[in-house]
Short mmCIF file of C-alpha atoms and ligand atoms in Angstrom, two decimals:
data_model
loop_
_atom_site.label_atom_id
_atom_site.label_comp_id
_atom_site.label_asym_id
_atom_site.label_seq_id
_atom_site.Cartn_x
_atom_site.Cartn_y
_atom_site.Cartn_z
CA MET A 1 267.37 -142.98 47.56
CA THR A 2 269.70 -140.01 47.51
CA ALA A 3 268.58 -136.90 45.72
CA LEU A 4 271.00 -135.63 43.12
CA PRO A 5 272.31 -132.14 43.87
CA ARG A 6 270.20 -129.69 41.89
CA LEU A 7 272.35 -128.13 39.20
CA SER A 8 271.28 -124.54 38.75
CA PRO A 9 271.01 -123.80 35.04
CA THR A 10 271.63 -120.49 33.32
CA LEU A 11 268.46 -118.36 33.50
CA ARG A 12 267.43 -117.70 29.91
CA SER A 13 264.12 -115.81 30.05
CA VAL A 14 262.35 -113.06 31.93
CA ALA A 15 260.07 -115.75 33.42
CA ALA A 16 263.09 -117.74 34.65
CA LEU A 17 264.54 -114.60 36.26
CA ALA A 18 261.20 -114.00 38.04
CA GLU A 19 261.02 -117.62 39.16
CA ALA A 20 264.54 -117.31 40.60
CA GLY A 21 263.44 -114.22 42.52
CA LEU A 22 265.78 -111.86 40.65
CA ILE A 23 262.93 -109.71 39.32
CA SER A 24 259.46 -109.29 40.79
CA PRO A 25 256.47 -111.06 39.17
CA GLU A 26 254.86 -107.65 38.41
CA THR A 27 258.00 -106.43 36.63
CA ALA A 28 258.15 -109.71 34.71
CA ASP A 29 254.99 -108.87 32.75
CA ALA A 30 256.32 -105.46 31.75
CA LEU A 31 259.70 -106.93 30.81
CA ALA A 32 258.38 -109.83 28.70
CA PRO A 33 258.69 -107.81 25.44
CA VAL A 34 262.34 -107.02 26.26
CA GLY A 35 263.04 -110.74 26.57
CA GLN A 36 261.36 -111.32 23.21
CA ARG A 37 263.42 -108.60 21.54
CA TYR A 38 266.90 -109.26 23.02
CA ALA A 39 268.64 -112.39 24.33
CA VAL A 40 268.64 -112.95 28.11
CA ALA A 41 271.10 -115.12 30.04
CA VAL A 42 272.21 -114.94 33.66
CA THR A 43 274.69 -117.63 34.72
CA PRO A 44 274.54 -119.40 38.11
CA GLU A 45 277.65 -117.44 39.18
CA ILE A 46 276.01 -114.07 38.49
CA ALA A 47 272.66 -115.20 39.94
CA ALA A 48 274.46 -116.26 43.13
CA ALA A 49 276.29 -112.93 43.30
CA LEU A 50 272.95 -111.10 42.98
CA HIS A 51 271.33 -113.30 45.64
CA ALA A 52 274.33 -112.65 47.89
CA GLY A 53 273.67 -108.91 47.69
CA ALA A 54 275.65 -107.59 44.70
CA GLY A 55 274.01 -104.24 43.96
CA ASP A 56 272.89 -102.30 40.89
CA GLY A 57 276.45 -102.28 39.56
CA VAL A 58 275.99 -105.95 38.69
CA ALA A 59 272.18 -106.18 38.37
CA ARG A 60 271.83 -103.47 35.73
CA GLN A 61 274.34 -105.19 33.46
CA PHE A 62 272.33 -108.41 33.22
CA LEU A 63 268.66 -107.88 34.23
CA PRO A 64 266.39 -106.61 31.43
CA ASP A 65 265.05 -103.05 31.65
CA ALA A 66 261.94 -101.63 29.93
CA ARG A 67 264.06 -98.76 28.55
CA GLU A 68 265.70 -101.24 26.17
CA LEU A 69 262.56 -101.00 24.05
CA VAL A 70 263.35 -97.36 23.24
CA THR A 71 265.58 -97.15 20.17
CA LEU A 72 266.89 -93.71 19.16
CA PRO A 73 267.23 -92.78 15.47
CA GLU A 74 271.04 -92.59 15.76
CA GLU A 75 271.29 -96.05 17.31
CA LEU A 76 272.48 -98.65 14.81
CA PRO A 77 272.07 -102.42 14.43
CA ASP A 78 275.82 -102.57 13.66
CA PRO A 79 277.12 -99.61 15.70
CA ILE A 80 280.86 -100.11 15.20
CA GLY A 81 280.55 -101.02 11.54
CA ASP A 82 281.70 -104.65 11.50
CA ALA A 83 279.80 -105.51 8.30
CA PRO A 84 281.67 -103.19 5.87
CA HIS A 85 284.97 -104.84 6.91
CA SER A 86 283.86 -108.46 6.72
CA PRO A 87 285.41 -110.10 3.64
CA VAL A 88 284.20 -113.60 4.64
CA PRO A 89 281.78 -114.74 7.36
CA GLY A 90 283.32 -114.62 10.84
CA ILE A 91 286.15 -112.20 9.91
CA VAL A 92 286.27 -108.45 10.55
CA HIS A 93 289.42 -107.00 8.97
CA ARG A 94 289.65 -103.26 9.65
CA TYR A 95 293.37 -102.84 10.39
CA ALA A 96 295.98 -104.40 8.10
CA ASP A 97 297.95 -106.21 10.82
CA ARG A 98 295.11 -107.67 12.91
CA LEU A 99 291.60 -108.98 12.53
CA LEU A 100 288.67 -110.34 14.48
CA LEU A 101 287.75 -114.00 14.15
CA LYS A 102 284.21 -114.62 15.39
CA LEU A 103 283.71 -118.36 15.71
CA VAL A 104 280.60 -118.21 17.90
CA SER A 105 277.70 -115.82 18.26
CA THR A 106 276.67 -117.05 21.69
CA CYS A 107 277.78 -115.83 25.12
CA ALA A 108 277.58 -117.18 28.65
CA VAL A 109 275.58 -114.08 29.66
CA TYR A 110 273.84 -111.42 27.58
CA CYS A 111 274.80 -107.91 28.65
CA ARG A 112 271.96 -105.41 28.39
CA PHE A 113 274.26 -102.82 26.76
CA CYS A 114 275.95 -105.21 24.31
CA PHE A 115 277.40 -103.48 21.24
CA ARG A 116 276.74 -106.57 19.12
CA ARG A 117 273.29 -107.31 20.57
CA GLU A 118 271.72 -107.68 17.10
CA MET A 119 274.41 -110.23 16.14
CA VAL A 120 274.68 -112.35 19.29
CA GLY A 121 272.23 -114.71 20.94
CA PRO A 122 270.95 -118.25 20.87
CA GLY A 123 269.94 -119.32 17.39
CA LYS A 124 272.69 -117.17 15.84
CA GLU A 125 274.97 -120.11 16.42
CA MET A 126 278.48 -120.59 15.10
CA LEU A 127 280.44 -120.67 11.89
CA SER A 128 279.83 -123.83 9.89
CA ALA A 129 282.79 -126.13 9.24
CA GLU A 130 283.14 -124.72 5.70
CA GLU A 131 282.94 -121.12 6.91
CA THR A 132 285.59 -121.82 9.54
CA GLU A 133 287.87 -123.26 6.84
CA ALA A 134 287.26 -120.21 4.65
CA ALA A 135 288.07 -117.86 7.55
CA LEU A 136 291.31 -119.74 8.33
CA ALA A 137 292.21 -119.73 4.63
CA TYR A 138 291.68 -115.95 4.54
CA ILE A 139 294.18 -115.55 7.42
CA ALA A 140 296.67 -117.91 5.76
CA ASP A 141 296.35 -116.01 2.46
CA HIS A 142 297.10 -112.57 3.96
CA PRO A 143 300.74 -112.39 5.15
CA ALA A 144 300.18 -108.91 6.64
CA ILE A 145 298.00 -110.42 9.38
CA TRP A 146 300.14 -110.58 12.50
CA GLU A 147 297.49 -110.83 15.22
CA VAL A 148 294.25 -112.81 15.40
CA ILE A 149 291.63 -111.68 17.92
CA LEU A 150 289.06 -114.28 18.93
CA THR A 151 285.83 -112.54 19.85
CA GLY A 152 282.17 -113.14 19.19
CA GLY A 153 280.04 -113.90 20.99
CA ASP A 154 282.37 -115.29 23.62
CA PRO A 155 285.09 -117.65 22.31
CA LEU A 156 285.50 -119.30 25.72
CA VAL A 157 282.04 -120.88 25.50
CA LEU A 158 283.77 -123.29 23.08
CA SER A 159 284.94 -126.62 24.43
CA ALA A 160 288.59 -127.10 25.34
CA ARG A 161 288.82 -129.61 22.50
CA ARG A 162 287.56 -127.12 19.91
CA LEU A 163 289.83 -124.37 21.25
CA ARG A 164 292.81 -126.72 21.02
CA GLU A 165 291.98 -127.44 17.34
CA ILE A 166 291.64 -123.76 16.45
CA LYS A 167 294.81 -122.87 18.36
CA ALA A 168 296.76 -125.57 16.50
CA ARG A 169 295.46 -124.31 13.14
CA LEU A 170 296.54 -120.74 13.93
CA ASP A 171 299.89 -121.94 15.35
CA ALA A 172 300.53 -123.46 11.92
CA ILE A 173 300.22 -120.14 10.03
CA PRO A 174 303.80 -118.81 10.16
CA HIS A 175 303.08 -115.09 9.67
CA VAL A 176 300.67 -114.96 12.64
CA GLY A 177 302.59 -113.80 15.71
CA ALA A 178 299.97 -113.29 18.41
CA LEU A 179 296.56 -114.55 19.50
CA ARG A 180 294.22 -112.45 21.58
CA ILE A 181 291.00 -113.64 23.23
CA HIS A 182 288.19 -111.28 24.25
CA THR A 183 285.98 -112.92 26.90
CA ARG A 184 283.69 -112.50 29.88
CA VAL A 185 283.76 -116.20 30.82
CA PRO A 186 286.41 -116.10 33.60
CA VAL A 187 284.15 -113.68 35.49
CA VAL A 188 280.62 -114.88 34.69
CA ALA A 189 281.24 -118.63 34.26
CA PRO A 190 284.54 -119.26 36.09
CA GLU A 191 283.91 -123.01 36.27
CA ARG A 192 284.71 -123.17 32.55
CA ILE A 193 288.34 -122.16 33.17
CA THR A 194 289.57 -125.69 33.73
CA GLY A 195 293.09 -127.04 33.55
CA GLU A 196 292.11 -128.62 30.24
CA LEU A 197 291.03 -125.28 28.80
CA VAL A 198 294.23 -123.55 29.96
CA GLU A 199 296.26 -126.35 28.39
CA ALA A 200 294.36 -125.99 25.12
CA LEU A 201 295.78 -122.47 24.83
CA GLY A 202 299.37 -123.71 24.88
CA GLY A 203 301.51 -124.08 21.76
CA ARG A 204 303.50 -121.73 19.54
CA LEU A 205 301.46 -118.53 19.59
CA PRO A 206 301.46 -116.44 22.75
CA VAL A 207 297.93 -115.83 24.06
CA HIS A 208 296.78 -112.60 25.69
CA ILE A 209 293.34 -112.60 27.30
CA LEU A 210 291.21 -109.46 27.59
CA ILE A 211 288.64 -109.86 30.33
CA HIS A 212 285.46 -107.81 30.12
CA ALA A 213 284.22 -106.62 33.53
CA ASN A 214 282.57 -103.40 34.58
CA HIS A 215 282.12 -103.53 38.35
CA ALA A 216 284.32 -104.77 41.20
CA ASP A 217 281.45 -106.89 42.54
CA GLU A 218 281.66 -109.13 39.46
CA PHE A 219 284.90 -110.57 40.85
CA THR A 220 283.41 -113.30 43.05
CA PRO A 221 285.76 -115.71 44.87
CA ALA A 222 285.31 -118.24 42.04
CA ALA A 223 286.01 -115.57 39.41
CA ARG A 224 289.19 -114.55 41.28
CA ALA A 225 290.30 -118.19 41.35
CA ALA A 226 289.68 -118.55 37.59
CA VAL A 227 291.69 -115.39 36.91
CA ALA A 228 294.54 -116.73 39.07
CA ARG A 229 294.54 -120.04 37.12
CA LEU A 230 295.07 -118.12 33.88
CA VAL A 231 297.79 -115.81 35.21
CA ASP A 232 299.55 -118.66 37.01
CA ALA A 233 299.64 -120.47 33.65
CA GLY A 234 301.61 -117.53 32.25
CA ILE A 235 298.78 -115.89 30.28
CA PRO A 236 298.88 -112.08 30.53
CA LEU A 237 295.47 -110.62 31.38
CA PHE A 238 294.11 -107.20 30.42
CA GLY A 239 290.87 -105.53 31.47
CA GLN A 240 288.25 -104.20 29.10
CA SER A 241 285.37 -102.23 30.57
CA VAL A 242 282.48 -100.16 29.28
CA LEU A 243 281.60 -96.85 30.92
CA LEU A 244 277.98 -97.37 32.00
CA ARG A 245 275.46 -95.08 33.69
CA GLY A 246 274.31 -96.56 37.00
CA VAL A 247 277.05 -99.22 36.95
CA ASN A 248 280.46 -97.52 37.13
CA ASP A 249 279.90 -93.82 36.33
CA SER A 250 281.68 -92.45 39.39
CA VAL A 251 285.25 -91.98 40.62
CA PRO A 252 284.79 -94.44 43.52
CA ALA A 253 283.24 -97.15 41.31
CA LEU A 254 285.97 -96.88 38.65
CA THR A 255 288.71 -96.72 41.30
CA ASP A 256 287.35 -99.85 42.92
CA LEU A 257 287.04 -101.67 39.57
CA PHE A 258 290.55 -100.82 38.32
CA ARG A 259 292.23 -101.46 41.68
CA THR A 260 290.47 -104.82 41.92
CA MET A 261 291.78 -105.70 38.47
CA VAL A 262 295.37 -104.74 39.35
CA SER A 263 295.17 -106.68 42.62
CA LEU A 264 294.18 -109.74 40.56
CA ARG A 265 297.06 -109.15 38.06
CA ILE A 266 294.76 -107.82 35.33
CA LYS A 267 296.09 -104.66 33.66
CA PRO A 268 293.16 -102.27 32.94
CA HIS A 269 293.54 -101.67 29.20
CA TYR A 270 290.51 -100.02 27.57
CA LEU A 271 287.50 -98.22 29.04
CA HIS A 272 285.04 -98.12 26.15
CA HIS A 273 282.55 -95.33 25.65
CA GLY A 274 279.10 -96.89 25.22
CA ASP A 275 278.43 -97.71 21.56
CA LEU A 276 275.25 -96.61 19.77
CA ALA A 277 273.61 -100.04 20.11
CA PRO A 278 269.81 -100.14 19.96
CA GLY A 279 267.97 -99.59 23.24
CA THR A 280 271.06 -98.60 25.25
CA ALA A 281 270.72 -94.80 25.58
CA HIS A 282 270.03 -95.09 29.31
CA PHE A 283 273.52 -96.57 29.74
CA ARG A 284 275.46 -93.89 27.84
CA LEU A 285 277.16 -90.83 29.31
CA PRO A 286 278.08 -87.68 27.43
CA LEU A 287 281.70 -87.85 26.26
CA ALA A 288 282.55 -84.75 28.32
CA GLU A 289 281.44 -86.55 31.47
CA GLY A 290 283.60 -89.57 30.64
CA MET A 291 286.58 -87.27 30.04
CA ALA A 292 285.98 -85.54 33.37
CA LEU A 293 285.97 -88.92 35.14
CA MET A 294 289.26 -89.89 33.50
CA ARG A 295 290.80 -86.53 34.48
CA ALA A 296 289.68 -87.06 38.07
CA LEU A 297 291.37 -90.48 38.14
CA ARG A 298 294.68 -89.29 36.63
CA GLY A 299 296.89 -88.46 39.61
CA PRO A 300 294.93 -89.94 42.49
CA LEU A 301 294.99 -93.42 40.91
CA SER A 302 298.13 -95.43 40.11
CA GLY A 303 299.08 -95.17 36.46
CA LEU A 304 299.14 -98.96 36.42
CA ALA A 305 295.41 -98.96 37.15
CA LEU A 306 294.43 -96.44 34.44
CA PRO A 307 293.01 -97.72 31.15
CA THR A 308 292.72 -95.67 27.96
CA TYR A 309 289.22 -94.27 27.42
CA MET A 310 288.20 -95.22 23.85
CA LEU A 311 285.50 -94.32 21.36
CA ASP A 312 284.68 -96.68 18.52
CA ILE A 313 283.67 -94.30 15.73
CA PRO A 314 280.19 -95.25 14.44
CA GLY A 315 280.24 -96.66 10.92
CA GLY A 316 283.44 -98.73 11.12
CA TYR A 317 286.14 -96.04 11.12
CA GLY A 318 288.04 -97.54 14.07
CA LYS A 319 288.74 -96.80 17.72
CA VAL A 320 290.40 -93.65 19.03
CA PRO A 321 291.33 -92.44 22.51
CA VAL A 322 288.86 -89.91 23.89
CA THR A 323 291.36 -87.06 24.17
CA ALA A 324 291.84 -83.62 22.64
CA ASP A 325 294.16 -85.19 20.04
CA TYR A 326 291.20 -86.93 18.44
CA LEU A 327 288.13 -84.96 19.56
CA THR A 328 287.29 -81.31 19.13
CA PRO A 329 284.01 -79.63 20.10
CA ASP A 330 281.94 -78.65 17.04
CA GLY A 331 280.65 -75.54 18.81
CA GLN A 332 277.08 -76.88 18.85
CA GLY A 333 277.32 -79.36 21.69
CA GLY A 334 278.68 -82.15 19.47
CA TRP A 335 282.15 -83.31 18.46
CA TRP A 336 284.45 -83.76 15.49
CA VAL A 337 286.28 -87.07 15.81
CA THR A 338 289.43 -87.74 13.77
CA ASP A 339 289.88 -91.39 12.82
CA PRO A 340 293.28 -93.19 12.65
CA GLN A 341 293.52 -92.23 8.94
CA GLY A 342 292.97 -88.55 9.62
CA ARG A 343 289.37 -88.30 8.35
CA ARG A 344 286.90 -86.29 10.42
CA HIS A 345 283.48 -87.56 11.54
CA ALA A 346 280.64 -85.81 13.36
CA TYR A 347 279.62 -87.34 16.69
CA ARG A 348 276.70 -86.23 18.78
CA ASP A 349 276.18 -87.38 22.38
CA THR A 350 272.90 -89.09 23.05
CA GLY A 351 273.61 -90.03 26.65
CA GLU A 352 271.58 -88.26 29.29
CA SER A 353 273.53 -85.65 31.16
CA HIS A 354 273.18 -85.87 34.91
CA ASN A 355 274.75 -82.59 35.89
C1 PLP B 1 288.87 -103.13 18.30
C2 PLP B 1 289.24 -103.81 17.08
C3 PLP B 1 290.53 -104.30 16.89
C4 PLP B 1 291.60 -104.20 17.96
O1 PLP B 1 292.03 -102.90 18.09
P1 PLP B 1 293.10 -102.59 19.22
O2 PLP B 1 293.12 -101.12 19.33
O3 PLP B 1 294.37 -103.20 18.80
O4 PLP B 1 292.57 -103.23 20.47
C5 PLP B 1 290.84 -104.91 15.71
N1 PLP B 1 289.93 -105.04 14.72
C6 PLP B 1 288.68 -104.56 14.85
C7 PLP B 1 287.74 -104.72 13.72
C8 PLP B 1 288.29 -103.93 16.03
O5 PLP B 1 287.04 -103.47 16.15
S1 SF4 B 2 279.73 -110.90 26.59
FE1 SF4 B 2 280.30 -109.31 25.06
S2 SF4 B 2 279.37 -110.00 23.13
FE2 SF4 B 2 278.41 -111.18 24.79
S3 SF4 B 2 276.55 -110.02 25.34
FE3 SF4 B 2 278.19 -109.27 26.70
S4 SF4 B 2 279.06 -107.49 25.63
FE4 SF4 B 2 277.86 -108.68 24.10
#
């Protein structure tokens, strides 16, 4: 009798991470409450990268940490204010010409710093058939909507068949001119980027994919191959990263990340300041430190490799570049942030300063 090859499943609990040798049995006890509070998932690709020696830059993004149990008063269940702009389930419509369509609330991995960590996870499944119809009807009924952004959750956990259906429905709405997909799948679950999936994204609407990655070591050989399959199919790729303490908060780490992206034909697009999600203070940097890092990169690093550093204003007021055009010191260690409509909002750093 031949033994079947053992398929390594996604690790979905603190106990499973301990069993796989990714955290020590002693730490597992202390981390059990974190696993009860927030979703855990480490894919075989990421587990293999960690076993092969990927360092803290990868580990800290995916392995639970006891500090996640500390929630600061200013941290919010809905840090970027999706709810006030959600006219129907699954839609977030903040800007007239574009909106988010969230078909799924699950992801291939669960990032420890996730800005939507109270909204994503197993059990918070997907839009029902009726809700999906209502969301599509909302788009069809609003001629000002030019771009649809699939996000979640991670839209590329959907089957190729389902993606093909959704794509065809959006292709059929004449005023929609562009489709954007925000995903981590090509990096953390590259085996999902099959020829069938790439084909499902064909049709009338051009597709741009924004890949979320925060450290160069996430780009395993399989991830690089998945990225190449997408670009070779003519899909433009952009990088989205989050500035994270202990992951990429240095000039060498950011240089390495952005150069790796460019070498793989991914244009670094946004570097997000950490949102005020619950239990993530240990990941956040003060804005001034993020600005200093961006200044240090401007000049030494190719302009092609430089993303725009962005702050999503808490409460749902939109994203702005972290520059003097939008931020002014309030004289008391905090900031005034001007939103895209010209309104001013107070912002106070809660990240730990390390200098
Ligand atoms: C981030 C975001 C967008 C996209 O904004 P861009 O600056 O075009 O990337 C659109 N809608 C919502 C609700 C968002 O949060
Ligand atoms: S992939 Fe995105 S939505 Fe999913 S857990 Fe990570 S940051 Fe959150």
